mmCIF file of C-alpha atoms and ligand atoms in Angstrom:
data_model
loop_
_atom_site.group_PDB
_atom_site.id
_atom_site.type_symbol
_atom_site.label_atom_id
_atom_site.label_comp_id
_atom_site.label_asym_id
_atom_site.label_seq_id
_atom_site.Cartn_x
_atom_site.Cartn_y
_atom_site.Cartn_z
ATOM 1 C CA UNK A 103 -128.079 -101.721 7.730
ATOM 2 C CA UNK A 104 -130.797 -99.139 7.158
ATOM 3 C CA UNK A 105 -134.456 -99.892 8.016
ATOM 4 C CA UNK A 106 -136.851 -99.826 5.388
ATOM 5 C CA UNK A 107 -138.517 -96.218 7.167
ATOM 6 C CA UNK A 108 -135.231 -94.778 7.810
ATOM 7 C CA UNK A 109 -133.252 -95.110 4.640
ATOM 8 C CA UNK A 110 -135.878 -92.220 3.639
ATOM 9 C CA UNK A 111 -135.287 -89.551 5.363
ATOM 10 C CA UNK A 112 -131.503 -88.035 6.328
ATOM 11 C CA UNK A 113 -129.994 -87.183 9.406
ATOM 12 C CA UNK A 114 -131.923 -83.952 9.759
ATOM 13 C CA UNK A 115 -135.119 -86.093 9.100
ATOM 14 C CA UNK A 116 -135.442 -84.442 5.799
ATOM 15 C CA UNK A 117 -136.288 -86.985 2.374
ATOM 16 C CA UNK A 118 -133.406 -87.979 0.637
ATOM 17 C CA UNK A 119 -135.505 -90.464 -1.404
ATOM 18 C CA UNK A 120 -139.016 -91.330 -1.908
ATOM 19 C CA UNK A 121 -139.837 -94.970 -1.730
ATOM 20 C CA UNK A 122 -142.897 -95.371 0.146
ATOM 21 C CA UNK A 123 -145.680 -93.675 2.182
ATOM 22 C CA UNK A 124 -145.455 -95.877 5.195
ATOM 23 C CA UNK A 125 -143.054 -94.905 7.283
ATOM 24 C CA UNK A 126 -143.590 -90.919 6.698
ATOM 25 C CA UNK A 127 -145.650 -88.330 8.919
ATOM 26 C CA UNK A 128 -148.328 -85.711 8.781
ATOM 27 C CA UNK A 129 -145.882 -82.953 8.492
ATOM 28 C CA UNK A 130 -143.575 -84.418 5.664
ATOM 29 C CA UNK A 131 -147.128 -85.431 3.485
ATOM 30 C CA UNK A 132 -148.027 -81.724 3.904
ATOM 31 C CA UNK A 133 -144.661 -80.169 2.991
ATOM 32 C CA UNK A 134 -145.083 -82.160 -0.320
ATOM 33 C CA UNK A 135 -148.833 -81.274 -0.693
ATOM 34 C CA UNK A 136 -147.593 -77.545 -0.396
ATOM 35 C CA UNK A 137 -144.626 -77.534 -2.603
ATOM 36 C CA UNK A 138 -146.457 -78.774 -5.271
ATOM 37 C CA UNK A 139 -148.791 -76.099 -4.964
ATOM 38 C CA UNK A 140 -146.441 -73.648 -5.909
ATOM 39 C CA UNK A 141 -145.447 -75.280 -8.608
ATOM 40 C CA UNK A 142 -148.595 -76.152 -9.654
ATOM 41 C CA UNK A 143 -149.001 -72.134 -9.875
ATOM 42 C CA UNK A 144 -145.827 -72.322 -11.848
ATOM 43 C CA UNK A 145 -147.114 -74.978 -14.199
ATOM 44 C CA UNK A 146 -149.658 -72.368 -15.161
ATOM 45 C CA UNK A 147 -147.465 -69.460 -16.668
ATOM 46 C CA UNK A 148 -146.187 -69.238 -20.089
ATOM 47 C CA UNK A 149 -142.903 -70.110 -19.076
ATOM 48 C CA UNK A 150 -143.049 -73.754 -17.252
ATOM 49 C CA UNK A 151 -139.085 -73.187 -16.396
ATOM 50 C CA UNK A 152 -137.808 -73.406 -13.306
ATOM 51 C CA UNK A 153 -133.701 -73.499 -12.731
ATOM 52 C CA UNK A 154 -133.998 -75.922 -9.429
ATOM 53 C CA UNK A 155 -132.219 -79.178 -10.731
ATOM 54 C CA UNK A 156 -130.189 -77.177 -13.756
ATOM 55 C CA UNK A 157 -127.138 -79.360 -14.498
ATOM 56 C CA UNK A 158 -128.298 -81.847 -12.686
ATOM 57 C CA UNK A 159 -128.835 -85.547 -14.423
ATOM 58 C CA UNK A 160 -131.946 -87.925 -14.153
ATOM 59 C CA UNK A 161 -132.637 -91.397 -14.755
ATOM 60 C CA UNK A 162 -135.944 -92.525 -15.489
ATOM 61 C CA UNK A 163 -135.805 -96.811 -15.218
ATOM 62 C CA UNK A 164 -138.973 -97.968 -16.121
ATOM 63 C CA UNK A 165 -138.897 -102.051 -16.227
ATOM 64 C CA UNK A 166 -142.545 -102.292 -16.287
ATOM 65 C CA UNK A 167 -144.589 -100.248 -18.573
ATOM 66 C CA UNK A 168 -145.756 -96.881 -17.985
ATOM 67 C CA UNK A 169 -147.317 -93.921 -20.273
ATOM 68 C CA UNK A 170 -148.503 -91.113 -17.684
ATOM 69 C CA UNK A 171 -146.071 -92.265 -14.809
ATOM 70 C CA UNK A 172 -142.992 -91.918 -16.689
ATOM 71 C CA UNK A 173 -144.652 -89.151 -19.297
ATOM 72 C CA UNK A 174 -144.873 -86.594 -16.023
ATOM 73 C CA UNK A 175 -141.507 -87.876 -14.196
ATOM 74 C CA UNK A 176 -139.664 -86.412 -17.478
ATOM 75 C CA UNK A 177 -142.005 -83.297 -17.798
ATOM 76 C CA UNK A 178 -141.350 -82.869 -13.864
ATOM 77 C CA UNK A 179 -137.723 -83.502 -14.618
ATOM 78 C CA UNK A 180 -137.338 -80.921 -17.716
ATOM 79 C CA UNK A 181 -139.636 -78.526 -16.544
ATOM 80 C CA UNK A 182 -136.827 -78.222 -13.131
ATOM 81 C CA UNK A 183 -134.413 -77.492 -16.068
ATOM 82 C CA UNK A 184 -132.818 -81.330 -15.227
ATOM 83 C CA UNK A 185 -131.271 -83.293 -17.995
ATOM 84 C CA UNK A 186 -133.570 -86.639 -18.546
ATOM 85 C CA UNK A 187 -132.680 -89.549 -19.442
ATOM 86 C CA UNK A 188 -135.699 -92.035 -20.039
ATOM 87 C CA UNK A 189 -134.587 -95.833 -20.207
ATOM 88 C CA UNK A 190 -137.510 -98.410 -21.084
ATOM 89 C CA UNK A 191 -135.445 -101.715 -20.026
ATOM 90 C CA UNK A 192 -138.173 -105.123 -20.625
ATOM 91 C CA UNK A 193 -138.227 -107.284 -17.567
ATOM 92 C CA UNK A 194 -136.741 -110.674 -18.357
ATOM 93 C CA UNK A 195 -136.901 -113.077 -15.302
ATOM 94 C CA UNK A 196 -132.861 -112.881 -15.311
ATOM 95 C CA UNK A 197 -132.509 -109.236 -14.894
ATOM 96 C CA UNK A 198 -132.845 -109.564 -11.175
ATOM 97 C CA UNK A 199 -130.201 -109.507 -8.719
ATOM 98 C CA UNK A 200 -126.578 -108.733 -9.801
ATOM 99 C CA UNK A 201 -127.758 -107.817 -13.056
ATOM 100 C CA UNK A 202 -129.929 -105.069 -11.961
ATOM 101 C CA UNK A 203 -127.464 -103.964 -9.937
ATOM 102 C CA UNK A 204 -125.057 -104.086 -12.725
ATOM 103 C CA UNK A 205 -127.230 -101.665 -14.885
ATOM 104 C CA UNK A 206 -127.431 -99.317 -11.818
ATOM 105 C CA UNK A 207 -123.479 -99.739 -11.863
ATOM 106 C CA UNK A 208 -123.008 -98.617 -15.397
ATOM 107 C CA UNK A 209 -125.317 -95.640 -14.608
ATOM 108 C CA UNK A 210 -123.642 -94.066 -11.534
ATOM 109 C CA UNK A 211 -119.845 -94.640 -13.925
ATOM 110 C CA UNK A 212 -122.387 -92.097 -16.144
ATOM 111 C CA UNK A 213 -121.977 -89.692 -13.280
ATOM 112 C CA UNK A 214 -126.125 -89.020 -12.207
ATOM 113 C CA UNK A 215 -128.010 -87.502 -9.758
ATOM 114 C CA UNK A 216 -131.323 -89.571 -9.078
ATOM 115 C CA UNK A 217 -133.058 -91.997 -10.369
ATOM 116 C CA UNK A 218 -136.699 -92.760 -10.845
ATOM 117 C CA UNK A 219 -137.535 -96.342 -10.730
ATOM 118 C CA UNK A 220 -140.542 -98.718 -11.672
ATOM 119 C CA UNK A 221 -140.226 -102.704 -11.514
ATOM 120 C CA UNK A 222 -142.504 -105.461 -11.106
ATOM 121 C CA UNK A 223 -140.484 -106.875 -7.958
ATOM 122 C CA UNK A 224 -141.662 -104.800 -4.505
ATOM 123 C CA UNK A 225 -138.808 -103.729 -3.220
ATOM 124 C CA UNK A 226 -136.854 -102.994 -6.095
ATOM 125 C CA UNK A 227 -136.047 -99.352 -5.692
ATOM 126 C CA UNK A 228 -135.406 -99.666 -1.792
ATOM 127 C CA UNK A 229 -132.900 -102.720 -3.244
ATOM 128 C CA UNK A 230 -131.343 -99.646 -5.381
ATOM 129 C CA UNK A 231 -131.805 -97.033 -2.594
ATOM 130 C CA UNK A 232 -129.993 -99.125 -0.342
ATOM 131 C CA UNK A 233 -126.834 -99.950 -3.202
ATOM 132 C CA UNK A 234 -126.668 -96.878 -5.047
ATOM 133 C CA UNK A 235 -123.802 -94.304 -4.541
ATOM 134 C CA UNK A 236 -124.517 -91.870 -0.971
ATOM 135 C CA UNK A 237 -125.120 -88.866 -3.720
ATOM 136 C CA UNK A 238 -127.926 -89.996 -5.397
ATOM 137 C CA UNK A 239 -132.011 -89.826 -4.458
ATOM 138 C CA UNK A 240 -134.192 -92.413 -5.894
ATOM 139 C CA UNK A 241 -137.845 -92.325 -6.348
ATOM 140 C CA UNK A 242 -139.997 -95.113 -6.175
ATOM 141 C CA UNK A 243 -142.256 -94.857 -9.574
ATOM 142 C CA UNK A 244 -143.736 -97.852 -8.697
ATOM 143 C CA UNK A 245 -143.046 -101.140 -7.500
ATOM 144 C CA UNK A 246 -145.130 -104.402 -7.709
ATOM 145 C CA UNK A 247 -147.773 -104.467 -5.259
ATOM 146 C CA UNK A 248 -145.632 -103.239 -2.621
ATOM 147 C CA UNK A 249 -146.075 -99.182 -2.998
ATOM 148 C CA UNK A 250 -146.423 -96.093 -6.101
ATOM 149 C CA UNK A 251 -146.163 -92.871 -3.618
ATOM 150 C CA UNK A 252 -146.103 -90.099 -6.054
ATOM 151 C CA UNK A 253 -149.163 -91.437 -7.172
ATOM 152 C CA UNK A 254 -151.019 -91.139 -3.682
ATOM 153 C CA UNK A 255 -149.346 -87.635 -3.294
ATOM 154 C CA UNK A 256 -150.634 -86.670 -6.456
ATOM 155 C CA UNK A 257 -154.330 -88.615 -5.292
ATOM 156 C CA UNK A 258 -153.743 -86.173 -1.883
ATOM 157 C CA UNK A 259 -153.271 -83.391 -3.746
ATOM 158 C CA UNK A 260 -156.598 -83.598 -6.150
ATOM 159 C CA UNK A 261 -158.438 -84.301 -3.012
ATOM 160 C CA UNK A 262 -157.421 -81.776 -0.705
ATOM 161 C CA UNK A 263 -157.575 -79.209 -3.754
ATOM 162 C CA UNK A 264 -161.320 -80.688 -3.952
ATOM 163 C CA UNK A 265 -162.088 -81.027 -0.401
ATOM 164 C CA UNK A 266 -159.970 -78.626 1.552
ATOM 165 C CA UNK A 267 -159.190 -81.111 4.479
ATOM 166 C CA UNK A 268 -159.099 -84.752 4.806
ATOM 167 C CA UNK A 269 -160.519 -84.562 8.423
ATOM 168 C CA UNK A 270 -164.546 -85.708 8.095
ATOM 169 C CA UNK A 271 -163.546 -87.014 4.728
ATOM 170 C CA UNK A 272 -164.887 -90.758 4.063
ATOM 171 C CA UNK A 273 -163.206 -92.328 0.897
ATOM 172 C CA UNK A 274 -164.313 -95.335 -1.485
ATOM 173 C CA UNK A 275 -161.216 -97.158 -3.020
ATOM 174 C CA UNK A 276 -163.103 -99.832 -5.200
ATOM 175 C CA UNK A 277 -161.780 -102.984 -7.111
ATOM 176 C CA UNK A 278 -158.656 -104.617 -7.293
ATOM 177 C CA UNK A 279 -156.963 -103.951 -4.283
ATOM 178 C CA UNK A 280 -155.194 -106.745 -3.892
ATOM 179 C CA UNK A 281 -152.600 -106.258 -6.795
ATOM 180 C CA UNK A 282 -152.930 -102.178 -6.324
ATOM 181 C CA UNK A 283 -149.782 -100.601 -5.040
ATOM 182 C CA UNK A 284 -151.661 -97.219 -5.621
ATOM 183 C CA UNK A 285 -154.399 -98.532 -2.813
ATOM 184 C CA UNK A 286 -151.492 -99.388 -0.568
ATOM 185 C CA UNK A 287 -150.008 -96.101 -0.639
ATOM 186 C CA UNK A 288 -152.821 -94.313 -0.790
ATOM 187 C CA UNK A 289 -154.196 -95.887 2.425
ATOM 188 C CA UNK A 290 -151.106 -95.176 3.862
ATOM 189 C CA UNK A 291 -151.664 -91.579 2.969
ATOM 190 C CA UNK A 292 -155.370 -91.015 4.052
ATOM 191 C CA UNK A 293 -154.728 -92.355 7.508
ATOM 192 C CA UNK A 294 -151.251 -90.516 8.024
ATOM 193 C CA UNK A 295 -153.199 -86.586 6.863
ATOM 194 C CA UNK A 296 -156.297 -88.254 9.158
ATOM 195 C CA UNK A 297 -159.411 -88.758 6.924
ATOM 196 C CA UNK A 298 -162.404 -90.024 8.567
ATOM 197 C CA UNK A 299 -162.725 -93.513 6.865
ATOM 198 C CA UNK A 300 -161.179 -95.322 3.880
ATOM 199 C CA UNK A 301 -163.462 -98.535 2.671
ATOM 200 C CA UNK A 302 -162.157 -101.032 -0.293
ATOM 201 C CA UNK A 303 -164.995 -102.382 -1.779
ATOM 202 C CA UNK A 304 -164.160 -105.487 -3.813
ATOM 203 C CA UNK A 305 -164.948 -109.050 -4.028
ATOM 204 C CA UNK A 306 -163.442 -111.064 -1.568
ATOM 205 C CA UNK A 307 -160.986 -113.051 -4.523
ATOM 206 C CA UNK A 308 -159.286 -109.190 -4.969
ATOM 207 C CA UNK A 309 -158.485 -108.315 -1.013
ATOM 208 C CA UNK A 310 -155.430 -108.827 0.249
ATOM 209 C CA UNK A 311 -155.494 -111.419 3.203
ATOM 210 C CA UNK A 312 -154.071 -108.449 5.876
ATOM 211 C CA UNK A 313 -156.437 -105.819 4.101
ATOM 212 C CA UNK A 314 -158.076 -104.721 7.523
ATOM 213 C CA UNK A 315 -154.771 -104.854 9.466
ATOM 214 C CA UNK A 316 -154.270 -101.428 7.370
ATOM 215 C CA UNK A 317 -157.347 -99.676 9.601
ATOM 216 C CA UNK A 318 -159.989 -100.097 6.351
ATOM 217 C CA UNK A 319 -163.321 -100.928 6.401
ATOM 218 C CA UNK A 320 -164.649 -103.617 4.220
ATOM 219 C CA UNK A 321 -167.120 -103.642 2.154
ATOM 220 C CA UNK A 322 -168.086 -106.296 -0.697
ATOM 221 C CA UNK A 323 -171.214 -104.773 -2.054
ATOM 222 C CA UNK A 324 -170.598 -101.724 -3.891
ATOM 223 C CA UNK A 325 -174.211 -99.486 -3.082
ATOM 224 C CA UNK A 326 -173.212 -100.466 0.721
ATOM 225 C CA UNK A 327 -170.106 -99.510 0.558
ATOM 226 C CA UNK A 328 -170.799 -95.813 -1.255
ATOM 227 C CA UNK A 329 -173.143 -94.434 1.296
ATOM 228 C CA UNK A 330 -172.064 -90.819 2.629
ATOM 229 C CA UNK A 331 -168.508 -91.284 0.688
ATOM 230 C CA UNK A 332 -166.913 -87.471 -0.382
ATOM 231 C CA UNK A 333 -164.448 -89.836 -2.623
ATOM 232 C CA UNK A 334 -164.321 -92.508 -5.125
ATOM 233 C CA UNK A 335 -161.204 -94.094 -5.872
ATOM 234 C CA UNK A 336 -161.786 -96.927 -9.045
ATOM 235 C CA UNK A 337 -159.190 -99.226 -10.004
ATOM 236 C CA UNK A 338 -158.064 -101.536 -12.832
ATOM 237 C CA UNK A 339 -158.488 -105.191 -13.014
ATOM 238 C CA UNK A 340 -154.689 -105.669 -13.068
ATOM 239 C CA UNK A 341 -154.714 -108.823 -15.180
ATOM 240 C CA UNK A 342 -151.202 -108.884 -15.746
ATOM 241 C CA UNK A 343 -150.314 -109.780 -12.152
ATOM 242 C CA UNK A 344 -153.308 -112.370 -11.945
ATOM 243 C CA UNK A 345 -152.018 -115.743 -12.623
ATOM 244 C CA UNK A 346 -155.610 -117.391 -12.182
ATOM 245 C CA UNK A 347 -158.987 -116.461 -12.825
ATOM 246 C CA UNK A 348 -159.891 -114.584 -10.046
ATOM 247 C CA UNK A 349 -163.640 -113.200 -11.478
ATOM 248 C CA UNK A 350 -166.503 -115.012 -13.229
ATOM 249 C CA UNK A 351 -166.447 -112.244 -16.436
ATOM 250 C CA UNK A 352 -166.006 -108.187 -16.685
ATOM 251 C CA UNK A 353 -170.036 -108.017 -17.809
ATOM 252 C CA UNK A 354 -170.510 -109.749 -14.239
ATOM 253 C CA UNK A 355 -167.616 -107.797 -12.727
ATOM 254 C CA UNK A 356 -168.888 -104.153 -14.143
ATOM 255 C CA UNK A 357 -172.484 -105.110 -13.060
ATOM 256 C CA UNK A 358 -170.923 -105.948 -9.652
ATOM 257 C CA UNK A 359 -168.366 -103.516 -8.916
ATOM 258 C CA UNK A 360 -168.414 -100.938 -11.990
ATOM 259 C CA UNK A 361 -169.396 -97.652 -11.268
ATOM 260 C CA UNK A 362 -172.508 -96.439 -13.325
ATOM 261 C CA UNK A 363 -174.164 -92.975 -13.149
ATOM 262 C CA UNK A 364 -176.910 -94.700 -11.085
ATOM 263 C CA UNK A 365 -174.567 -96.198 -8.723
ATOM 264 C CA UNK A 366 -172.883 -92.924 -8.447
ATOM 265 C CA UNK A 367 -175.940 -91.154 -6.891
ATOM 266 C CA UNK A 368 -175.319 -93.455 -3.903
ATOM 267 C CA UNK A 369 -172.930 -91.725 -2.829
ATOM 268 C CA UNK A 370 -172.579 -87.882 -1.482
ATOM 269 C CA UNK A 371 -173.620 -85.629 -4.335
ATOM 270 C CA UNK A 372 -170.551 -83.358 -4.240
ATOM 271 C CA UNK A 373 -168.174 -86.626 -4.776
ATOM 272 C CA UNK A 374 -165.224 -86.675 -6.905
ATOM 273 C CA UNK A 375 -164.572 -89.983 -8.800
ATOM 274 C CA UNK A 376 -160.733 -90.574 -9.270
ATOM 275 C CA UNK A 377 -159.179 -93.331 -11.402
ATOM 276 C CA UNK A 378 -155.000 -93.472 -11.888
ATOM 277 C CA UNK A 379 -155.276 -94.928 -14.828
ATOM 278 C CA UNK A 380 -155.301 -96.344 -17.000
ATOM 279 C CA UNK A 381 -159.190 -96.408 -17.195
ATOM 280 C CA UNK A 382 -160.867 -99.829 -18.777
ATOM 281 C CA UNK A 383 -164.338 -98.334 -19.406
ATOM 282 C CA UNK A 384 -167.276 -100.424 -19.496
ATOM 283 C CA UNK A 385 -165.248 -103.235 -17.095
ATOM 284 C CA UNK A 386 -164.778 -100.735 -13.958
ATOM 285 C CA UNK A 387 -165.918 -97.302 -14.742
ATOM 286 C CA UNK A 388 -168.561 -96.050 -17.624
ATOM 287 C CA UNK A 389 -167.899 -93.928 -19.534
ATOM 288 C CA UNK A 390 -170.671 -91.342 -19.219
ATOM 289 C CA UNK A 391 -168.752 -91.832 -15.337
ATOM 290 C CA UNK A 392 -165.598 -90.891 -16.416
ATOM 291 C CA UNK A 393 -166.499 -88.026 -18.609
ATOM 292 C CA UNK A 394 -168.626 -86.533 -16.207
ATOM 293 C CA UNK A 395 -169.110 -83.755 -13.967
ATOM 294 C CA UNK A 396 -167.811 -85.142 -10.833
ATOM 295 C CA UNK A 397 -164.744 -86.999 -12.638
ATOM 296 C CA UNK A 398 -161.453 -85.654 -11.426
ATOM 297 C CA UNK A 399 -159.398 -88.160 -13.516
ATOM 298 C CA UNK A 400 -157.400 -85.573 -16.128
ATOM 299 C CA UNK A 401 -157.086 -83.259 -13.256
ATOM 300 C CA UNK A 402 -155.225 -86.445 -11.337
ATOM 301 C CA UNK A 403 -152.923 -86.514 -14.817
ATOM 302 C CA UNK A 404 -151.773 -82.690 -14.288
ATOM 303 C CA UNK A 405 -151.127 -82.706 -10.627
ATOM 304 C CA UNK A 406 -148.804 -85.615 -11.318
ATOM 305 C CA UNK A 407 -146.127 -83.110 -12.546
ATOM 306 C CA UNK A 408 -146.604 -80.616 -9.675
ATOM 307 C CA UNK A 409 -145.982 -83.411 -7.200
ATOM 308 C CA UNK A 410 -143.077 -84.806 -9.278
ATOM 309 C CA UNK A 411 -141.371 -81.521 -9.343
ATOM 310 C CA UNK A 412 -142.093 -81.468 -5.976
ATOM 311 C CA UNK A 413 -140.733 -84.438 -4.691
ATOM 312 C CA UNK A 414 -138.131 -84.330 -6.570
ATOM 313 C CA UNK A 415 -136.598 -81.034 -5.503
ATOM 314 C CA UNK A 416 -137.099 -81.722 -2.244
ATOM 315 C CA UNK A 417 -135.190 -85.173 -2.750
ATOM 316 C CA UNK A 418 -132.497 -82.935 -3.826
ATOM 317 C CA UNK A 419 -132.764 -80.260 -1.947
ATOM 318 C CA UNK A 420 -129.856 -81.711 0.856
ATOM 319 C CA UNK A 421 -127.464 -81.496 -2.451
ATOM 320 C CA UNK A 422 -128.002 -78.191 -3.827
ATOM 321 C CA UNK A 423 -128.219 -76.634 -0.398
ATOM 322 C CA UNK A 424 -131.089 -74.140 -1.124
ATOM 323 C CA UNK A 425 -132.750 -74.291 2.134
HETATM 324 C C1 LIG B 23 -151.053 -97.640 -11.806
HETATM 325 C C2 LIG B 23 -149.812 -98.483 -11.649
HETATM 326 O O1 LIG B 23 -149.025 -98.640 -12.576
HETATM 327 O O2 LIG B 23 -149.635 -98.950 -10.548
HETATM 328 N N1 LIG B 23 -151.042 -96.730 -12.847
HETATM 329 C C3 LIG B 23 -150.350 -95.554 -12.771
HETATM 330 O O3 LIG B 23 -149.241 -95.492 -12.326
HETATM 331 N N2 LIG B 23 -150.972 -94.451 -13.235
HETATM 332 C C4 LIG B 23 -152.292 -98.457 -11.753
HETATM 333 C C5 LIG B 23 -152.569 -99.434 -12.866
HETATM 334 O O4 LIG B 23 -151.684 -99.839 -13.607
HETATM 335 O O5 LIG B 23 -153.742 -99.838 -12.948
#
């Protein structure tokens, strides 16, 4: 049986799927960071081609809702000349268990290459990671509260491109942590490439019992917690995983824990404010915020298919054998 960690990575200690951040190093985080780059610079030209996965097949199996996730998974896939296939399957509190495994059954007898996963259970993709045929990568696209690593690759690569360096860097990562796989991974992430500090600021009813096990600071006022911070990281209120009221209202909440222009000038004056979206503005970001100068949020949006592309060619890069 494969440990969570090592059912990542292949013999050689290269990626042969991409389920989590925890459990990776410095070195692997920065090969990703520097693939996409170049196809970043690719993403740029006239022609957005590239032949890398050509005749190869991808799944996208989205059992939880998704607009940019899955929007830049199929532009990553078609834009590394892949065939995509983009499956929106409704969770029904049946379709666990066998019957997942079923579906993922019915797709290998299809004859594909990888597929890209979300689902409201954690652990769903490693489930399908650890079932699925030896041949095929899968790519973790989200999954409950456990982890969503493209997205903190994608978070690492608008911040470096920002910032340069994560060493000295202090980041912010404000609201609902406690249902936010993005803060997971992304926590992950800052501490594995070595930034300085990572707070979560949030009221105590949205932090995850363990929170400081994960080497945060914690902060639940939200003009304490933004002094000297290079990086703002606002989240959702994810009220479709809380199954009791966990705040008093969003006025109170966005008076609390929103971030306003005036709130903003707390905090270094060459920060970047970064949101995964989707944004709710006026409950934890304004909109004067979100639209301004030191917003970084569309710019999170168009890394998303540089990292994509780049995790998933490296994914498949033990198949094709173009090292
Ligand atoms: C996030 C998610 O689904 O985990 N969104 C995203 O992937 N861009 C965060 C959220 O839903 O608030």
């Amino acid at each position: 049986m494969h440990t969570i960690e090592n059912l990542q990575l292949n013999s050689q200690g290269k990626l042969q799927h991409f389920l989590s951040i925890e459990g990776l190093d410095k070195s692997l985080l920065t090969e990703i960071l520097d693939t996409a780059e170049s196809f970043a610079y690719i993403s740029e030209q006239q022609v957005k081609k590239f032949p890398l996965l050509r005749g190869k097949t991808i799944v996208n199996l989205f059992f939880e809702n998704s607009t940019r996730t899955r929007a830049t998974f199929e532009l990553a896939a078609t834009r590394l000349s892949a065939d995509v296939l983009s499956m929106n399957i409704a969770t029904s509190a049946t379709s666990k268990g066998e019957s997942l495994l079923d579906t993922i059954r019915n797709l290998e007898a299809m004859q594909v290459d990888m597929f890209v996963v979300r689902h409201s259970l954690s652990g769903a993709a490693h489930f399908i990671a650890q079932h699925a045929a030896p041949h095929i990568s899968v790519i973790n696209a989200g999954d409950g509260r456990h982890e969503h690593p493209t997205q903190a690759m994608l978070d690492m690569f608008t911040i470096r491109r920002a910032k340069q360096q994560f060493s000295g860097l202090r980041v912010a990562i404000v609201g609902d942590i406690l249902h936010s796989r993005v803060a997971r991974s992304q926590i992950h992430a800052l501490s594995i490439l070595g930034a300085e500090e990572v707070r979560v600021i949030a009221p105590k009813t949205l932090l995850p019992a363990e929170v400081e096990s994960l080497g945060v600071s914690v902060y639940h006022n939200l003009a304490a917690g933004l002094k000297n911070i290079d990086v703002i990281i606002m989240l959702r209120l994810q009220k479709e995983r809380m199954n009791s009221a966990l705040l008093p209202s969003e006025s109170e909440y966005f008076k609390c824990f929103g971030l306003s222009n005036d709130k903003l000038t707390i905090a270094n004056k060459d920060a970047i404010v970064m949101h995964p979206g989707p944004i709710n503005r006026g409950v934890e970001i304004s909109s004067s915020v979100a639209d301004g100068p030191q917003s970084v949020i569309l710019q999170q949006v168009t890394n998303g298919i540089a990292v994509r592309m780049a995790v998933m060619s490296m994914v498949m890069r033990r198949k094709t054998g173009t090292e």
